[in-house]
Tab-separated table of C-alpha atoms and ligand atoms in Angstrom:
chain	number	residue	atom	x	y	z
R	1	MET	CA	-1.687	-11.017	28.055
R	2	LYS	CA	-4.535	-8.863	26.693
R	3	LYS	CA	-3.983	-6.839	23.518
R	4	ASP	CA	-6.080	-5.075	20.862
R	5	ILE	CA	-4.923	-5.376	17.279
R	6	ALA	CA	-6.111	-3.257	14.350
R	7	VAL	CA	-6.404	-5.466	11.264
R	8	LEU	CA	-6.091	-3.683	7.902
R	9	ALA	CA	-6.362	-6.443	5.313
R	10	GLY	CA	-6.630	-4.129	2.285
R	11	ASP	CA	-6.692	-5.245	-1.346
R	12	GLY	CA	-5.694	-8.118	-3.616
R	13	ILE	CA	-4.338	-11.093	-1.698
R	14	GLY	CA	-4.402	-9.046	1.541
R	15	PRO	CA	-7.667	-10.493	2.901
R	16	GLU	CA	-6.662	-14.093	2.058
R	17	VAL	CA	-3.231	-14.025	3.669
R	18	MET	CA	-4.601	-12.023	6.592
R	19	GLY	CA	-7.111	-14.841	7.124
R	20	SER	CA	-4.163	-17.218	7.530
R	21	ALA	CA	-2.307	-14.871	9.870
R	22	LEU	CA	-5.359	-14.502	12.115
R	23	GLN	CA	-5.747	-18.281	12.336
R	24	VAL	CA	-2.131	-18.514	13.479
R	25	LEU	CA	-2.683	-15.697	15.978
R	26	ALA	CA	-5.744	-17.485	17.378
R	27	ALA	CA	-3.809	-20.747	17.704
R	28	ILE	CA	-0.961	-19.017	19.530
R	29	SER	CA	-3.293	-17.169	21.874
R	30	GLN	CA	-4.974	-20.443	22.764
R	31	LYS	CA	-1.700	-22.298	23.368
R	32	PHE	CA	-0.145	-19.539	25.456
R	33	ASP	CA	-3.331	-18.329	27.069
R	34	HIS	CA	-3.415	-14.782	25.698
R	35	GLN	CA	-6.399	-12.642	24.773
R	36	PHE	CA	-5.902	-10.901	21.465
R	37	THR	CA	-8.882	-8.875	20.276
R	38	THR	CA	-8.844	-7.926	16.602
R	39	LYS	CA	-10.707	-5.026	15.035
R	40	GLU	CA	-10.909	-4.740	11.257
R	41	ALA	CA	-10.564	-1.424	9.462
R	42	MET	CA	-10.630	-0.453	5.797
R	43	ILE	CA	-7.609	0.707	3.822
R	44	GLY	CA	-6.598	1.175	0.181
R	45	GLY	CA	-8.943	0.541	-2.743
R	46	ALA	CA	-11.355	-1.278	-0.454
R	47	ALA	CA	-11.666	1.873	1.685
R	48	PHE	CA	-11.977	4.109	-1.367
R	49	GLU	CA	-15.181	2.385	-2.453
R	50	LYS	CA	-16.862	3.274	0.809
R	51	PHE	CA	-15.178	6.524	1.895
R	52	GLN	CA	-13.695	8.015	-1.313
R	53	GLN	CA	-10.395	7.931	0.575
R	54	HIS	CA	-7.581	5.393	0.755
R	55	LEU	CA	-6.914	6.113	4.429
R	56	PRO	CA	-10.188	7.095	6.125
R	57	GLU	CA	-10.337	8.879	9.510
R	58	GLU	CA	-12.254	5.931	10.919
R	59	THR	CA	-9.309	3.638	10.135
R	60	ILE	CA	-6.839	6.001	11.788
R	61	ALA	CA	-9.062	6.083	14.882
R	62	ILE	CA	-9.202	2.278	15.052
R	63	CYS	CA	-5.407	2.079	14.701
R	64	LYS	CA	-4.947	4.715	17.363
R	65	SER	CA	-6.973	2.807	19.902
R	66	ALA	CA	-5.101	-0.450	19.196
R	67	ASP	CA	-1.866	-1.828	20.665
R	68	ALA	CA	-0.485	-2.717	17.210
R	69	ILE	CA	-1.470	-2.681	13.541
R	70	LEU	CA	-1.450	-5.755	11.346
R	71	PHE	CA	-1.465	-4.621	7.730
R	72	GLY	CA	-2.089	-6.748	4.614
R	73	SER	CA	-1.423	-5.043	1.297
R	74	VAL	CA	-2.931	-2.304	-0.859
R	75	GLY	CA	-3.118	-1.423	-4.530
R	76	GLY	CA	-4.747	-2.499	-7.768
R	77	PRO	CA	-3.808	-3.861	-11.190
R	78	ILE	CA	-1.162	-1.957	-13.205
R	79	ALA	CA	-3.599	-1.483	-16.088
R	80	GLU	CA	-6.114	0.293	-13.819
R	81	GLN	CA	-3.791	2.814	-12.165
R	82	GLN	CA	-5.699	5.780	-13.613
R	83	ASN	CA	-8.949	4.652	-11.977
R	84	PRO	CA	-9.392	6.947	-8.893
R	85	LYS	CA	-9.890	3.843	-6.785
R	86	TRP	CA	-6.293	2.842	-7.467
R	87	LYS	CA	-4.567	6.122	-8.302
R	88	ASN	CA	-1.827	6.781	-5.694
R	89	CYS	CA	-3.459	4.112	-3.540
R	90	GLU	CA	-0.222	2.649	-2.095
R	91	ALA	CA	1.357	6.019	-1.403
R	92	ASN	CA	-1.808	7.498	0.155
R	93	SER	CA	-2.349	4.503	2.409
R	94	LEU	CA	1.202	3.740	3.461
R	95	LEU	CA	2.788	7.182	3.552
R	96	GLY	CA	-0.333	8.456	5.329
R	97	LEU	CA	-0.027	5.848	8.077
R	98	ARG	CA	3.738	6.324	8.379
R	99	LYS	CA	3.388	10.064	8.722
R	100	HIS	CA	0.389	9.991	11.041
R	101	PHE	CA	1.957	7.581	13.516
R	102	GLY	CA	5.564	8.663	12.969
R	103	PHE	CA	6.774	5.170	12.078
R	104	SER	CA	10.388	6.229	11.842
R	105	VAL	CA	12.165	2.888	11.768
R	106	ASN	CA	11.391	0.128	9.307
R	107	TYR	CA	12.774	-3.406	9.704
R	108	ARG	CA	12.997	-5.596	6.611
R	109	PRO	CA	14.695	-8.945	7.196
R	110	ALA	CA	15.776	-11.095	4.256
R	111	LYS	CA	17.182	-14.561	4.654
R	112	VAL	CA	17.659	-17.621	2.527
R	113	TYR	CA	15.933	-20.658	4.093
R	114	SER	CA	18.144	-23.701	3.684
R	115	ALA	CA	15.188	-25.678	2.306
R	116	LEU	CA	14.662	-23.033	-0.375
R	117	GLN	CA	18.202	-22.418	-1.593
R	118	ASP	CA	17.208	-23.417	-5.117
R	119	PHE	CA	14.820	-20.459	-5.261
R	120	CYS	CA	17.469	-17.897	-4.447
R	121	PRO	CA	18.412	-16.322	-7.783
R	122	LEU	CA	22.086	-16.249	-6.792
R	123	LYS	CA	24.495	-19.100	-7.495
R	124	ASN	CA	24.706	-21.613	-4.640
R	125	GLU	CA	28.358	-20.815	-3.973
R	126	LEU	CA	27.439	-17.201	-3.174
R	127	ILE	CA	25.038	-18.228	-0.416
R	128	LYS	CA	26.791	-21.329	0.893
R	129	ASP	CA	27.829	-19.456	4.058
R	130	GLY	CA	24.193	-18.535	4.667
R	131	CYS	CA	22.442	-15.279	4.058
R	132	ASP	CA	20.518	-13.574	6.804
R	133	LEU	CA	20.431	-9.807	6.722
R	134	LEU	CA	18.238	-7.107	8.156
R	135	ILE	CA	17.641	-3.813	6.414
R	136	ILE	CA	16.743	-0.969	8.737
R	137	ARG	CA	15.269	1.906	6.782
R	138	GLU	CA	14.574	5.394	8.092
R	139	LEU	CA	10.931	5.850	7.166
R	140	VAL	CA	9.611	9.364	7.776
R	141	GLY	CA	12.289	11.681	6.397
R	142	ASP	CA	14.443	12.176	3.295
R	143	ILE	CA	13.172	12.999	-0.187
R	144	TYR	CA	9.890	11.171	0.548
R	145	PHE	CA	8.646	13.849	2.925
R	146	GLY	CA	10.324	17.028	1.662
R	147	GLU	CA	8.527	19.557	-0.531
R	148	HIS	CA	7.432	18.134	-3.896
R	149	LYS	CA	6.534	20.555	-6.650
R	150	PHE	CA	6.032	21.120	-10.334
R	151	TYR	CA	6.987	24.537	-11.706
R	152	GLN	CA	7.860	26.355	-14.919
R	153	GLU	CA	11.435	27.085	-15.930
R	154	GLY	CA	10.655	29.678	-18.611
R	155	ASN	CA	8.636	27.612	-21.025
R	156	LEU	CA	9.968	24.285	-19.747
R	157	ARG	CA	8.044	22.131	-17.307
R	158	ALA	CA	10.199	21.352	-14.281
R	159	ALA	CA	9.826	19.502	-10.980
R	160	SER	CA	11.701	19.216	-7.714
R	161	ASP	CA	11.707	17.011	-4.614
R	162	LEU	CA	13.534	18.189	-1.553
R	163	ALA	CA	15.572	15.767	0.586
R	164	THR	CA	16.105	16.859	4.198
R	165	TYR	CA	17.268	15.180	7.374
R	166	ASN	CA	17.924	16.442	10.859
R	167	GLU	CA	20.289	14.653	13.203
R	168	ASP	CA	17.532	13.294	15.450
R	169	GLN	CA	15.795	11.569	12.552
R	170	ILE	CA	19.057	9.934	11.494
R	171	ARG	CA	20.040	8.967	15.025
R	172	ILE	CA	16.795	7.084	15.683
R	173	ALA	CA	17.420	4.734	12.749
R	174	ILE	CA	21.112	4.276	13.505
R	175	GLN	CA	20.460	3.549	17.185
R	176	ALA	CA	17.891	0.937	16.136
R	177	ALA	CA	20.549	-0.653	13.924
R	178	PHE	CA	23.062	-0.957	16.770
R	179	GLN	CA	20.411	-2.412	19.063
R	180	ALA	CA	19.473	-4.966	16.413
R	181	ALA	CA	23.098	-5.899	15.717
R	182	LYS	CA	23.641	-6.590	19.429
R	183	ILE	CA	21.212	-9.485	19.340
R	184	ARG	CA	22.275	-10.626	15.865
R	185	LYS	CA	25.749	-10.936	14.346
R	186	GLN	CA	27.314	-7.741	15.790
R	187	LYS	CA	27.808	-5.837	12.556
R	188	VAL	CA	26.287	-2.656	11.116
R	189	THR	CA	26.740	-1.419	7.551
R	190	SER	CA	25.655	2.195	7.161
R	191	VAL	CA	24.620	3.166	3.643
R	192	ASP	CA	24.808	6.630	2.137
R	193	LYS	CA	25.895	8.647	-0.878
R	194	ALA	CA	28.292	10.867	1.043
R	195	ASN	CA	30.452	11.472	-2.023
R	196	VAL	CA	27.600	13.649	-3.372
R	197	LEU	CA	24.822	14.424	-0.883
R	198	HIS	CA	24.879	16.680	2.170
R	199	THR	CA	22.149	14.634	3.860
R	200	SER	CA	24.552	11.694	3.516
R	201	LYS	CA	27.501	13.610	4.945
R	202	LEU	CA	25.354	14.344	8.005
R	203	TRP	CA	24.237	10.693	8.087
R	204	ARG	CA	27.908	9.647	8.156
R	205	GLU	CA	28.717	12.016	11.035
R	206	ILE	CA	25.871	10.624	13.144
R	207	MET	CA	26.900	7.073	12.298
R	208	GLU	CA	30.426	7.755	13.509
R	209	GLU	CA	29.154	9.348	16.738
R	210	GLU	CA	26.874	6.405	17.488
R	211	ALA	CA	29.519	3.810	16.562
R	212	LYS	CA	31.796	5.217	19.292
R	213	LEU	CA	29.119	4.306	21.844
R	214	HIS	CA	29.138	0.671	20.709
R	215	PRO	CA	32.790	-0.382	20.522
R	216	GLU	CA	31.827	-4.062	20.612
R	217	ILE	CA	29.943	-3.819	17.305
R	218	LYS	CA	31.814	-3.970	13.989
R	219	TRP	CA	30.715	-1.298	11.559
R	220	GLU	CA	31.448	0.244	8.187
R	221	HIS	CA	30.219	2.856	5.730
R	222	GLN	CA	29.170	1.732	2.286
R	223	LEU	CA	28.131	3.909	-0.627
R	224	VAL	CA	24.678	2.963	-1.848
R	225	ASP	CA	25.720	2.015	-5.373
R	226	ASN	CA	28.409	-0.289	-4.019
R	227	CYS	CA	25.992	-1.721	-1.444
R	228	ALA	CA	23.493	-2.636	-4.179
R	229	MET	CA	26.272	-4.523	-5.929
R	230	GLN	CA	27.483	-6.193	-2.711
R	231	ILE	CA	24.005	-7.483	-1.810
R	232	VAL	CA	24.025	-9.406	-5.068
R	233	LYS	CA	27.720	-10.376	-5.120
R	234	ASN	CA	28.273	-11.320	-1.497
R	235	PRO	CA	25.171	-11.102	0.707
R	236	ALA	CA	26.790	-13.224	3.430
R	237	GLN	CA	28.990	-10.246	4.450
R	238	PHE	CA	25.979	-8.388	5.878
R	239	ASP	CA	24.232	-8.456	9.209
R	240	VAL	CA	22.363	-5.164	9.740
R	241	ILE	CA	22.219	-2.585	6.955
R	242	VAL	CA	20.946	0.867	7.951
R	243	CYS	CA	19.968	3.429	5.347
R	244	PRO	CA	18.060	6.600	4.537
R	245	ASN	CA	14.488	6.307	3.313
R	246	LEU	CA	14.932	6.307	-0.471
R	247	PHE	CA	18.015	4.072	-0.513
R	248	GLY	CA	16.253	1.706	1.883
R	249	ASP	CA	13.284	1.456	-0.441
R	250	ILE	CA	15.486	0.326	-3.300
R	251	LEU	CA	17.911	-1.887	-1.359
R	252	SER	CA	15.103	-3.681	0.444
R	253	ASP	CA	13.579	-4.707	-2.877
R	254	ILE	CA	16.947	-6.014	-4.036
R	255	ALA	CA	17.314	-7.973	-0.791
R	256	ALA	CA	13.740	-9.256	-0.942
R	257	VAL	CA	14.523	-11.420	-3.966
R	258	LEU	CA	17.163	-13.387	-2.045
R	259	PRO	CA	14.717	-15.666	-0.170
R	260	GLY	CA	13.188	-16.642	-3.511
R	261	SER	CA	9.693	-15.256	-3.140
R	262	LEU	CA	8.174	-11.993	-1.975
R	263	GLY	CA	5.676	-14.165	-0.151
R	264	LEU	CA	8.262	-14.963	2.509
R	265	THR	CA	9.388	-11.611	3.923
R	266	PRO	CA	7.646	-9.723	6.720
R	267	SER	CA	8.402	-6.196	7.888
R	268	ALA	CA	7.851	-3.943	10.877
R	269	SER	CA	7.541	-0.171	11.174
R	270	ILE	CA	7.990	1.232	14.667
R	271	ASN	CA	7.577	4.716	16.115
R	272	PRO	CA	9.612	6.213	18.991
R	273	GLU	CA	6.887	5.277	21.498
R	274	GLY	CA	7.201	1.645	20.426
R	275	PHE	CA	3.876	1.514	18.570
R	276	GLY	CA	4.203	-0.653	15.469
R	277	MET	CA	2.697	-1.726	12.185
R	278	TYR	CA	3.492	-5.133	10.672
R	279	GLU	CA	3.092	-6.116	7.036
R	280	PRO	CA	4.430	-8.385	4.305
R	281	SER	CA	7.152	-6.794	2.173
R	282	GLY	CA	5.358	-7.831	-1.007
R	283	GLY	CA	2.361	-6.146	-2.546
R	284	SER	CA	-1.279	-6.979	-3.214
R	285	ALA	CA	-0.586	-9.294	-6.217
R	286	PRO	CA	-3.953	-8.589	-7.895
R	287	ASP	CA	-3.170	-11.178	-10.591
R	288	ILE	CA	-3.563	-14.053	-8.119
R	289	ALA	CA	-6.093	-12.468	-5.732
R	290	GLY	CA	-9.065	-14.643	-4.866
R	291	LEU	CA	-7.518	-17.838	-6.242
R	292	GLY	CA	-6.502	-19.191	-2.837
R	293	VAL	CA	-2.910	-19.748	-3.966
R	294	ALA	CA	-1.067	-16.823	-2.344
R	295	ASN	CA	1.784	-17.595	0.030
R	296	PRO	CA	0.669	-16.513	3.537
R	297	ILE	CA	4.099	-16.919	5.158
R	298	ALA	CA	5.099	-13.230	4.998
R	299	GLN	CA	1.830	-12.266	6.694
R	300	ILE	CA	2.218	-15.030	9.282
R	301	LEU	CA	5.803	-13.956	10.026
R	302	SER	CA	4.505	-10.395	10.378
R	303	VAL	CA	2.412	-11.707	13.285
R	304	ALA	CA	5.602	-13.146	14.786
R	305	MET	CA	7.324	-9.767	14.459
R	306	MET	CA	4.330	-8.083	16.118
R	307	LEU	CA	4.369	-10.494	19.062
R	308	ASN	CA	8.088	-9.950	19.458
R	309	PHE	CA	8.447	-6.192	18.908
R	310	SER	CA	5.151	-4.828	20.214
R	311	PHE	CA	4.279	-7.290	22.958
R	312	GLY	CA	7.694	-8.694	23.933
R	313	LEU	CA	6.387	-12.241	23.429
R	314	THR	CA	9.639	-13.747	22.161
R	315	LYS	CA	8.771	-17.377	22.890
R	316	GLU	CA	5.509	-17.130	20.976
R	317	ALA	CA	7.253	-15.407	18.059
R	318	GLU	CA	9.944	-18.080	17.951
R	319	ARG	CA	7.303	-20.774	17.977
R	320	ILE	CA	5.764	-19.313	14.821
R	321	GLU	CA	9.139	-18.973	13.095
R	322	GLN	CA	10.030	-22.558	13.960
R	323	ALA	CA	6.692	-23.835	12.676
R	324	VAL	CA	7.260	-22.004	9.380
R	325	ASN	CA	10.782	-23.437	9.144
R	326	GLN	CA	9.624	-26.963	9.842
R	327	THR	CA	6.788	-26.646	7.341
R	328	LEU	CA	9.227	-25.559	4.632
R	329	ASN	CA	11.717	-28.267	5.627
R	330	SER	CA	9.004	-30.889	5.308
R	331	GLY	CA	8.584	-29.937	1.653
R	332	CYS	CA	5.294	-28.017	1.866
R	333	ARG	CA	5.226	-25.378	-0.877
R	334	THR	CA	2.800	-22.802	-2.198
R	335	LYS	CA	2.670	-22.043	-5.923
R	336	ASP	CA	5.322	-19.314	-5.806
R	337	LEU	CA	7.781	-21.896	-4.474
R	338	THR	CA	7.238	-24.706	-6.958
R	339	PHE	CA	8.751	-25.355	-10.346
R	340	PRO	CA	6.427	-25.969	-13.308
R	341	GLY	CA	4.848	-29.402	-13.157
R	342	GLN	CA	5.149	-29.745	-9.367
R	343	THR	CA	2.049	-29.782	-7.214
R	344	SER	CA	1.540	-27.042	-4.660
R	345	LEU	CA	-0.493	-26.353	-1.547
R	346	SER	CA	-3.238	-23.741	-1.348
R	347	THR	CA	-3.091	-20.788	1.037
R	348	GLN	CA	-5.345	-22.645	3.478
R	349	GLN	CA	-3.484	-25.943	3.193
R	350	ILE	CA	-0.095	-24.472	4.064
R	351	THR	CA	-1.701	-22.470	6.889
R	352	THR	CA	-3.087	-25.691	8.334
R	353	GLU	CA	0.361	-27.305	7.999
R	354	ILE	CA	1.986	-24.427	9.863
R	355	ILE	CA	-0.642	-24.436	12.633
R	356	SER	CA	-0.218	-28.191	13.091
R	357	ARG	CA	3.469	-27.548	13.915
R	358	LEU	CA	2.949	-24.690	16.388
D	1	IPM	C1	7.449	0.318	0.215
D	1	IPM	C2	6.689	0.871	-0.939
D	1	IPM	C3	6.296	2.319	-0.648
D	1	IPM	C4	7.581	3.085	-0.441
D	1	IPM	C5	5.426	2.986	-1.718
D	1	IPM	C6	4.208	2.170	-2.046
D	1	IPM	C7	5.064	4.391	-1.346
D	1	IPM	O1	7.410	0.759	-2.115
D	1	IPM	O2	6.875	0.190	1.314
D	1	IPM	O3	8.626	-0.011	0.049
D	1	IPM	O4	8.181	3.576	-1.410
D	1	IPM	O5	7.993	3.223	0.692
D	2	MN	MN1	9.341	-0.213	-1.868
């Protein structure tokens, strides 16, 4: 298979973990006889230095001509957020790409690897039945993309953000959830705040309409506040969780702590034409950038998601996931997955371990 991939490494640990991901991609293409051509483009603070923009036109053009986007991470140190290079960097880069390409459905898996149970912050008894959930987040609607404004209320400063949804936007995410549940554990939990919000009442209606079309799938509604509590109290009850944009942002961060490190969770954002962008769930971690200690697994698993979702290469994707599993089972650990006093592998060392198991 021949495919072009836009590579947007970005800031912080982005370039390091992307280096690992591209080594894995090269190894897979050699083993399975594919031709993947990669083209790098600038994004985030790195792009700002050259273009005075976090998401330059040139980068959009490179993405547009590619078959998929592999994204690293963007953003700078907390203390430097007022520096124009970093100000609104994440929002400009990510929301810009989401809006431009209409990435309406976001997949954020979170699972506890059996070899890493001790890193899950929950008590062992809460995860003894396993924990493997998938958050599907609507990504181009809701309060994120409604009108945002500051205004005066007499002599008071005021602000408002408008949340809107139409039924098509909701349906796309909910349909994706049912499709995902079919090849997973056959259950969908739909999250809303229907006891207060009209957008949520509409969300609920669409959920009920779609559920009728999939009688074989178990489903339920859950209010978002309860869902946040349930993810922590009993994560094993979940298979696929589908939610509006803002709730999905918050719930996916809660779920991302379950595996034990942000360095483990990949994500995918897909538009209705099937074009996708793949990135780690974690951020640019500027505090450890350049030290060669970042965990590349989330970026490597993002490659697996790309092969699977964008190119339909399920065998190749599984091979990567198995190699990651075996590497973790064999005791290989990066710094984020070691307790004080234990030795750890560098980014390159664990990459080499993973590639040796492909
Ligand atoms: C995420 C991020 C973004 C979001 C920010 C950086 C705009 O938190 O991808 O979850 O809120 O969607
Ligand atoms: Mn977020």
